[in-house]
PDB file of C-alpha atoms in Angstrom:
ATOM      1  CA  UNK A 163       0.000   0.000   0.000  1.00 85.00           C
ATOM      2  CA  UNK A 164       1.004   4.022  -0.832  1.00 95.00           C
ATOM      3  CA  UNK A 165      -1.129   6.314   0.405  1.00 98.00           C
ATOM      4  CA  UNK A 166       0.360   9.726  -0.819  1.00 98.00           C
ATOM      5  CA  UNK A 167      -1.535  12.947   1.675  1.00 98.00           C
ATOM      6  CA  UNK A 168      -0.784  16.188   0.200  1.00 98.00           C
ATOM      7  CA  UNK A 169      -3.101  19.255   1.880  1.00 98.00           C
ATOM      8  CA  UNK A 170      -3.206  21.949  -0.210  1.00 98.00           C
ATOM      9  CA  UNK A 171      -0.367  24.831  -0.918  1.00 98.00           C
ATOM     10  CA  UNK A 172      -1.475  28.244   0.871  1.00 98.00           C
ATOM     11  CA  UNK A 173      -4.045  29.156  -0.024  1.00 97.00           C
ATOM     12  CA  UNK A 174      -4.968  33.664   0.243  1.00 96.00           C
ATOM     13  CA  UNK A 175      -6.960  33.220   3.119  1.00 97.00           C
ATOM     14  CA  UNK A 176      -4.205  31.370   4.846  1.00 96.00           C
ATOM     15  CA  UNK A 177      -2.012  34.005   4.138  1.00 96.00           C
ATOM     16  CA  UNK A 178      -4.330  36.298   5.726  1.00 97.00           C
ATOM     17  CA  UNK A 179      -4.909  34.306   8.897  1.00 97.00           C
ATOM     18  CA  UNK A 180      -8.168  33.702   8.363  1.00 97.00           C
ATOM     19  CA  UNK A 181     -10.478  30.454   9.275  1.00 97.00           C
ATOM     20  CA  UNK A 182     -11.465  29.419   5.622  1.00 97.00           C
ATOM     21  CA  UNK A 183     -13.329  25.848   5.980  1.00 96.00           C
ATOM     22  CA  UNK A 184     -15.879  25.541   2.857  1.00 95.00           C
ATOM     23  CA  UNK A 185     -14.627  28.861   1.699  1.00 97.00           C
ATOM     24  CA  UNK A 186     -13.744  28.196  -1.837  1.00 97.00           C
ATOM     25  CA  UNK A 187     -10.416  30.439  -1.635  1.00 96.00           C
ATOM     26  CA  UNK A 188      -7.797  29.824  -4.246  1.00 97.00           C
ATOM     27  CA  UNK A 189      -3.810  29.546  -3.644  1.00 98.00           C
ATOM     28  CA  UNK A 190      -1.517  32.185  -3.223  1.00 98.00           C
ATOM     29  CA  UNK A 191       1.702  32.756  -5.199  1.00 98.00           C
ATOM     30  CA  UNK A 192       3.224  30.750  -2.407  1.00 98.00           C
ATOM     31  CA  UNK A 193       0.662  27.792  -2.497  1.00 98.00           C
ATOM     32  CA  UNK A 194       1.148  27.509  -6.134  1.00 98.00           C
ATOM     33  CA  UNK A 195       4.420  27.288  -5.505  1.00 98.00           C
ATOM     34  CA  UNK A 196       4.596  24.602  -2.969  1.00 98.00           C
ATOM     35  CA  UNK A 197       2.297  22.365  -5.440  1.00 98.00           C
ATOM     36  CA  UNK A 198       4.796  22.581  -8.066  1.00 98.00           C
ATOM     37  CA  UNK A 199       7.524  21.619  -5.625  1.00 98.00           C
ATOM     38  CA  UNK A 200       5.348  18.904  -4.064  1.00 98.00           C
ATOM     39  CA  UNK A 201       4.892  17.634  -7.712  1.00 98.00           C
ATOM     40  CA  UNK A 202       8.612  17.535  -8.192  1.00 98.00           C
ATOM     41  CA  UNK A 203       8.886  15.384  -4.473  1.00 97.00           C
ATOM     42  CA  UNK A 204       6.489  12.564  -6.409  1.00 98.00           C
ATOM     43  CA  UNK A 205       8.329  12.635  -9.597  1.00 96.00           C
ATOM     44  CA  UNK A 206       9.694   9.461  -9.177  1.00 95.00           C
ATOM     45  CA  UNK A 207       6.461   8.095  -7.649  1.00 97.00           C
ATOM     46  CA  UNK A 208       3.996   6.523 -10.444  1.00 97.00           C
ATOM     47  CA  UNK A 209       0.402   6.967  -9.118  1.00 98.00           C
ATOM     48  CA  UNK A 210      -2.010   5.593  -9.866  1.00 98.00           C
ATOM     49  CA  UNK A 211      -5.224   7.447  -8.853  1.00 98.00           C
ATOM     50  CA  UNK A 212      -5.881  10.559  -7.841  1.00 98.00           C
ATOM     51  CA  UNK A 213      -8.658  11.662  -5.130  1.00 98.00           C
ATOM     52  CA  UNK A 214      -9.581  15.590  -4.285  1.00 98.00           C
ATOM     53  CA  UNK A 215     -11.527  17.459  -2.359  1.00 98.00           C
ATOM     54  CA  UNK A 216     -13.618  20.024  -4.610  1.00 98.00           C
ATOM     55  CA  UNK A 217     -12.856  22.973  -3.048  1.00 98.00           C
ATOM     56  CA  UNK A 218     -10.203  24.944  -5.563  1.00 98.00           C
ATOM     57  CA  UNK A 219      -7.089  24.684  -3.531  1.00 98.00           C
ATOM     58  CA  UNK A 220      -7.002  21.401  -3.350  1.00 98.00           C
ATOM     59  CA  UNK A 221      -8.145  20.574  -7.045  1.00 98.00           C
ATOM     60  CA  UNK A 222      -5.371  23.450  -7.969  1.00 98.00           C
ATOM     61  CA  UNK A 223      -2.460  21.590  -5.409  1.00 98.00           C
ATOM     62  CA  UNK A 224      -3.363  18.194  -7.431  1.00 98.00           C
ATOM     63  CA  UNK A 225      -3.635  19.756 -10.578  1.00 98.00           C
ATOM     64  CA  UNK A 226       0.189  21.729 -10.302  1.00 98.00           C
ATOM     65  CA  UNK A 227       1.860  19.074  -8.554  1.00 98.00           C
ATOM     66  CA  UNK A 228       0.488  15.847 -11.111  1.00 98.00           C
ATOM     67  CA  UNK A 229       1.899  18.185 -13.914  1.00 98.00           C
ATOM     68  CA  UNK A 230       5.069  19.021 -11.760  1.00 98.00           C
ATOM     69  CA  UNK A 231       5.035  15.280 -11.602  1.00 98.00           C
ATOM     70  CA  UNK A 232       5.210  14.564 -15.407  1.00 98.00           C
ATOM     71  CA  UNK A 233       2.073  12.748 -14.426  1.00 98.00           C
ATOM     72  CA  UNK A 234      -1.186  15.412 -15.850  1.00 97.00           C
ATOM     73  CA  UNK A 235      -2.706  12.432 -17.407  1.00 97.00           C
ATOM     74  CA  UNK A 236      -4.008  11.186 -14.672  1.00 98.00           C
ATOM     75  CA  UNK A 237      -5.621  15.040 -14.051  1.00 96.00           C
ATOM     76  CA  UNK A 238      -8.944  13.614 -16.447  1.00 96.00           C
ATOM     77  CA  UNK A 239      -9.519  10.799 -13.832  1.00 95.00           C
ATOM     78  CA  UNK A 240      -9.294  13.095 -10.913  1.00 98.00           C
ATOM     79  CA  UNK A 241     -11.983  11.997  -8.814  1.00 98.00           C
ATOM     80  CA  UNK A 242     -13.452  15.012  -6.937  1.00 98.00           C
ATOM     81  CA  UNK A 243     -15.575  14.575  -3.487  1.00 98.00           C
ATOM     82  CA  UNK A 244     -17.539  16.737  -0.989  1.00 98.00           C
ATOM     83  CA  UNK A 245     -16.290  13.871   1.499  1.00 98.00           C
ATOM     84  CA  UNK A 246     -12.701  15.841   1.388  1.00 98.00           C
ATOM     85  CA  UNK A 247     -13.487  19.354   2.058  1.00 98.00           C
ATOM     86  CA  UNK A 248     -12.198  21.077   4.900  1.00 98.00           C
ATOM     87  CA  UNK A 249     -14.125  21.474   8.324  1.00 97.00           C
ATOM     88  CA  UNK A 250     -17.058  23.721   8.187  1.00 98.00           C
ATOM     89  CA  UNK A 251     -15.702  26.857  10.362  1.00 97.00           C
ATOM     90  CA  UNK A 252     -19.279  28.268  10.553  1.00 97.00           C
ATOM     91  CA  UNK A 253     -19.698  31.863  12.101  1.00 97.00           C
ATOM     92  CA  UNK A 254     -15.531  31.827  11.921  1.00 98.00           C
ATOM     93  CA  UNK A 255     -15.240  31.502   8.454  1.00 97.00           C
ATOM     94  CA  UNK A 256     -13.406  34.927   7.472  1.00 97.00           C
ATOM     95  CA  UNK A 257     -12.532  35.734  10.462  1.00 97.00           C
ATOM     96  CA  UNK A 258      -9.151  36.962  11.535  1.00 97.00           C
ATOM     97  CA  UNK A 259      -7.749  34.039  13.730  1.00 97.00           C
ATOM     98  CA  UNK A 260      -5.563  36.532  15.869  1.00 97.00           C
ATOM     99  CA  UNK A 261      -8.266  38.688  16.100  1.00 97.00           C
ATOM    100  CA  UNK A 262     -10.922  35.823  17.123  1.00 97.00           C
ATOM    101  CA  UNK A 263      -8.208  35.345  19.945  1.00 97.00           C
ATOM    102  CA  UNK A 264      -8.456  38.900  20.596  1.00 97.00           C
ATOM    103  CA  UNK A 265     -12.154  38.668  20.846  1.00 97.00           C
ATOM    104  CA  UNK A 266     -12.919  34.993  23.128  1.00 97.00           C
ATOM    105  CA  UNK A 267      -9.290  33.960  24.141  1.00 97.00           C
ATOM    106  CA  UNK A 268      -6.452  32.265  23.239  1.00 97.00           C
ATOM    107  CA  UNK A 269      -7.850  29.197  25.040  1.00 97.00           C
ATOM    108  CA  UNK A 270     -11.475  29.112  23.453  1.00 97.00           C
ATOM    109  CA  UNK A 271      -9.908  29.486  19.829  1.00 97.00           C
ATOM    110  CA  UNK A 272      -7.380  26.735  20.719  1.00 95.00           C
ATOM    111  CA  UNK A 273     -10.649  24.539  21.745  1.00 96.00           C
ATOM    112  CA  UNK A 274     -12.512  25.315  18.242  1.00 96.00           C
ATOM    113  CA  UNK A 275      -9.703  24.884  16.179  1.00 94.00           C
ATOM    114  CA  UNK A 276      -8.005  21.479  17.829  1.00 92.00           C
ATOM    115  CA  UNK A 277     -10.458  19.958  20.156  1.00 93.00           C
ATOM    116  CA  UNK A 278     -12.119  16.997  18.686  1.00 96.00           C
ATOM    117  CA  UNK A 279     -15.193  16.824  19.365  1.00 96.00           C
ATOM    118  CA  UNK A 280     -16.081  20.779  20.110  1.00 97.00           C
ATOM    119  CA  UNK A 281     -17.877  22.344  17.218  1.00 97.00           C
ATOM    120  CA  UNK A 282     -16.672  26.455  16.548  1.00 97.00           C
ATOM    121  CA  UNK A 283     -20.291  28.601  16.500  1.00 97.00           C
ATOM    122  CA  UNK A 284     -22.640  27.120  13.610  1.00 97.00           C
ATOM    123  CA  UNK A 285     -19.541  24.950  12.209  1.00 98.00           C
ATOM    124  CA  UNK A 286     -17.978  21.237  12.574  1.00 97.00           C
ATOM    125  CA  UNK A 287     -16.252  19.378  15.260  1.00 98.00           C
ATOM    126  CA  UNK A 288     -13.226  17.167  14.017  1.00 98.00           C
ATOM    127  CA  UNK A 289     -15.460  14.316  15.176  1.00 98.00           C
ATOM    128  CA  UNK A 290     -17.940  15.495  11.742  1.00 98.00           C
ATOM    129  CA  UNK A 291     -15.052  15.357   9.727  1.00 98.00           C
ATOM    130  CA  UNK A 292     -13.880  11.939  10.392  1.00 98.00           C
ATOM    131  CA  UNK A 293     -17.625  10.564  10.498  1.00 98.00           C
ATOM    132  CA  UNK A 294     -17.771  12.133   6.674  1.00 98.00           C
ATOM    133  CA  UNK A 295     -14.624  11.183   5.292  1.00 98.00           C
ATOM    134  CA  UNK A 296     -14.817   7.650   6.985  1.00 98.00           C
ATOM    135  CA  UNK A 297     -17.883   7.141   5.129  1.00 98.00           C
ATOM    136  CA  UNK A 298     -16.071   8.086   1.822  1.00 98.00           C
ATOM    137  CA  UNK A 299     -12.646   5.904   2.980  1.00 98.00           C
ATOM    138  CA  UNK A 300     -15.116   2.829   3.642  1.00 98.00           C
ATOM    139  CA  UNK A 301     -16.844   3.274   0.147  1.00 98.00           C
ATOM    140  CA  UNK A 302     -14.250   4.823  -2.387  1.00 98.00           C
ATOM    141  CA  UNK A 303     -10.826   5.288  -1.005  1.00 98.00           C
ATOM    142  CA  UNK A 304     -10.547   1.655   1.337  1.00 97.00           C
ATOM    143  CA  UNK A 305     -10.728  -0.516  -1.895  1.00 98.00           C
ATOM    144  CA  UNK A 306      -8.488   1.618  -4.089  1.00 97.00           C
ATOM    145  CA  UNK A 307      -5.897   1.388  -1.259  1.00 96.00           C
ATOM    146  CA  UNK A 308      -6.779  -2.362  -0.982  1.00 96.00           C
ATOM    147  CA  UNK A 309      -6.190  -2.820  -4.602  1.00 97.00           C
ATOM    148  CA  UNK A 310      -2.651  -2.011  -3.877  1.00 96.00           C
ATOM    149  CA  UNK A 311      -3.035   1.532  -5.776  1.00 97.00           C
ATOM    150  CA  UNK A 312      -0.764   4.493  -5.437  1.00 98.00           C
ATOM    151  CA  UNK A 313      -2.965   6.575  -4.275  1.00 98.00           C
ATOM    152  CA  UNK A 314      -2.815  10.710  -4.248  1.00 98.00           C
ATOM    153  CA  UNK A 315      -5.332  12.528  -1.591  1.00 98.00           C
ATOM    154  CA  UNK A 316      -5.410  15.643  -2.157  1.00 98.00           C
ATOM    155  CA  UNK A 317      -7.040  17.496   0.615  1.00 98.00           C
ATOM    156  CA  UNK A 318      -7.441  20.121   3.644  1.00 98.00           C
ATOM    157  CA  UNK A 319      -5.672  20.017   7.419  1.00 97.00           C
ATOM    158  CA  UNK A 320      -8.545  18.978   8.998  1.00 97.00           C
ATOM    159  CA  UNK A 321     -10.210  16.060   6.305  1.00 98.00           C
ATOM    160  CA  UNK A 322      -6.523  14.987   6.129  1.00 98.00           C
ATOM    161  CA  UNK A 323      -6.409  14.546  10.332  1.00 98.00           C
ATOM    162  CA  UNK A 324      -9.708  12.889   9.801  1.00 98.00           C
ATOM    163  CA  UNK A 325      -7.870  10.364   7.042  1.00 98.00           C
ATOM    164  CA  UNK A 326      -5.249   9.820  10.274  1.00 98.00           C
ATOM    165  CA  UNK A 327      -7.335   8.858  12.471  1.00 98.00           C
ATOM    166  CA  UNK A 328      -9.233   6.638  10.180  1.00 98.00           C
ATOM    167  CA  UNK A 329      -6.145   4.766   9.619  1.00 97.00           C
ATOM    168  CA  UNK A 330      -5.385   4.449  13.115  1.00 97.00           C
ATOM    169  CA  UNK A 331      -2.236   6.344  12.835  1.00 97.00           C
ATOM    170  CA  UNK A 332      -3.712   9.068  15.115  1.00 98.00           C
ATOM    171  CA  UNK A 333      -6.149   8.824  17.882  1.00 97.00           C
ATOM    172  CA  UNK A 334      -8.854  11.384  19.244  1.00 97.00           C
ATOM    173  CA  UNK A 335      -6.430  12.423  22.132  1.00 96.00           C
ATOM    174  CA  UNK A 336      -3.114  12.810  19.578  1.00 96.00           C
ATOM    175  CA  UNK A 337      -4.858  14.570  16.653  1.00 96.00           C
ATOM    176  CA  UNK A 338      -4.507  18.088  18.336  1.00 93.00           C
ATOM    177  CA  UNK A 339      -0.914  18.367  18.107  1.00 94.00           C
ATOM    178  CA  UNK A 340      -0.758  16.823  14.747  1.00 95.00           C
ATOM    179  CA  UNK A 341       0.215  18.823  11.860  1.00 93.00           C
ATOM    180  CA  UNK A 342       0.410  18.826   8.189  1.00 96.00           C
ATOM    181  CA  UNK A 343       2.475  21.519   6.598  1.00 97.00           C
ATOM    182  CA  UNK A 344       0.800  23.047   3.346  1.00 97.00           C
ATOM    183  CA  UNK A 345       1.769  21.753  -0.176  1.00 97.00           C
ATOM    184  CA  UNK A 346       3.824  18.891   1.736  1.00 98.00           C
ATOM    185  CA  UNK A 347       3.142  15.217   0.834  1.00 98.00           C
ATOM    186  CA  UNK A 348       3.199  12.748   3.688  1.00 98.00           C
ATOM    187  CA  UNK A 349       3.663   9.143   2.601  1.00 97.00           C
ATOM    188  CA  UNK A 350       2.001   6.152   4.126  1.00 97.00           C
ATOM    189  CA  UNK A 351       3.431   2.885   3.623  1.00 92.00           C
TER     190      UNK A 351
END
């Protein structure tokens, strides 16, 4: 088994400090950049199916990174899913994160942002997140992976924490310290 878990390069709102969740926000200058040099980090990888969520910085990371790759023929078979998308921020999404802190506390922000199972206002808990994309791993990604497939997800921070925990390489009680570093692929054997 490869599993191949690229979250996406920065995207504008990250480079504002914002909470973007659903948001569909595309990369920065720099985000485009680290797809391109993710893409060049799988060059010598041959994969074999590609999996996205459908918000634009993730279908932008696969698409810059496959082509970085040499590989942009496997771009037409790209399939896209809901299932993938960030965590819904709710009545955060926009917001300034250091001025949210600001606002209710470095402590409360911590809570909504890493906690697993504590919802920000009107948004998702982790928890929602890896109830959606387990659904999606049982159905689509499980017998790919199975298959013995090189398989590409690219993704968000919190759907790929989800994908973690799924896979038993995290727990509810690690996930808050875990992190993936934009346009970075992390390689599961």
């Amino acid at each position: 088994m490869t599993l191949i878990l690229l979250r996406h390069g920065q995207s504008q709102w990250n480079l504002e400090n914002r909470f973007t969740g659903f948001h569909d926000i595309d990369l920065s200058e720099q985000g485009e950049e680290e797809a391109r040099k993710a893409g060049r980090e799988l060059e010598k990888t041959q994969i074999d199916v590609v999996f996205s969520s459908t918000l634009r910085r993730a279908r932008r990371t696969a698409e810059l990174a496959l082509s970085a790759a040499g590989q942009s023929m496997l771009l037409s078979q790209m399939s896209l899913s809901d299932a993938l998308r960030e965590r819904d921020y709710g009545a955060l999404t926009g917001l300034n994160k250091a001025e949210t802190v600001t606002k209710h506390g470095e402590e409360q922000v911590r809570i909504w942002r890493r906690s697993y199972d504590v919802a920000p206002p009107e948004g998702e808990s982790l928890k929602h997140v890896v109830e959606r994309v387990g659904i999606y791993y049982e159905h689509v990604l499980k017998p790919v992976i199975n298959a013995n497939k090189v398989t590409l997800v690219a993704a968000h921070g919190n759907s790929l924490r989800a994908l973690l925990i799924i896979l038993g390489l995290e727990t509810p009680e690690t996930i808050a310290t875990c992190e993936l570093a934009t346009g970075v692929p992390v390689f599961i054997y």
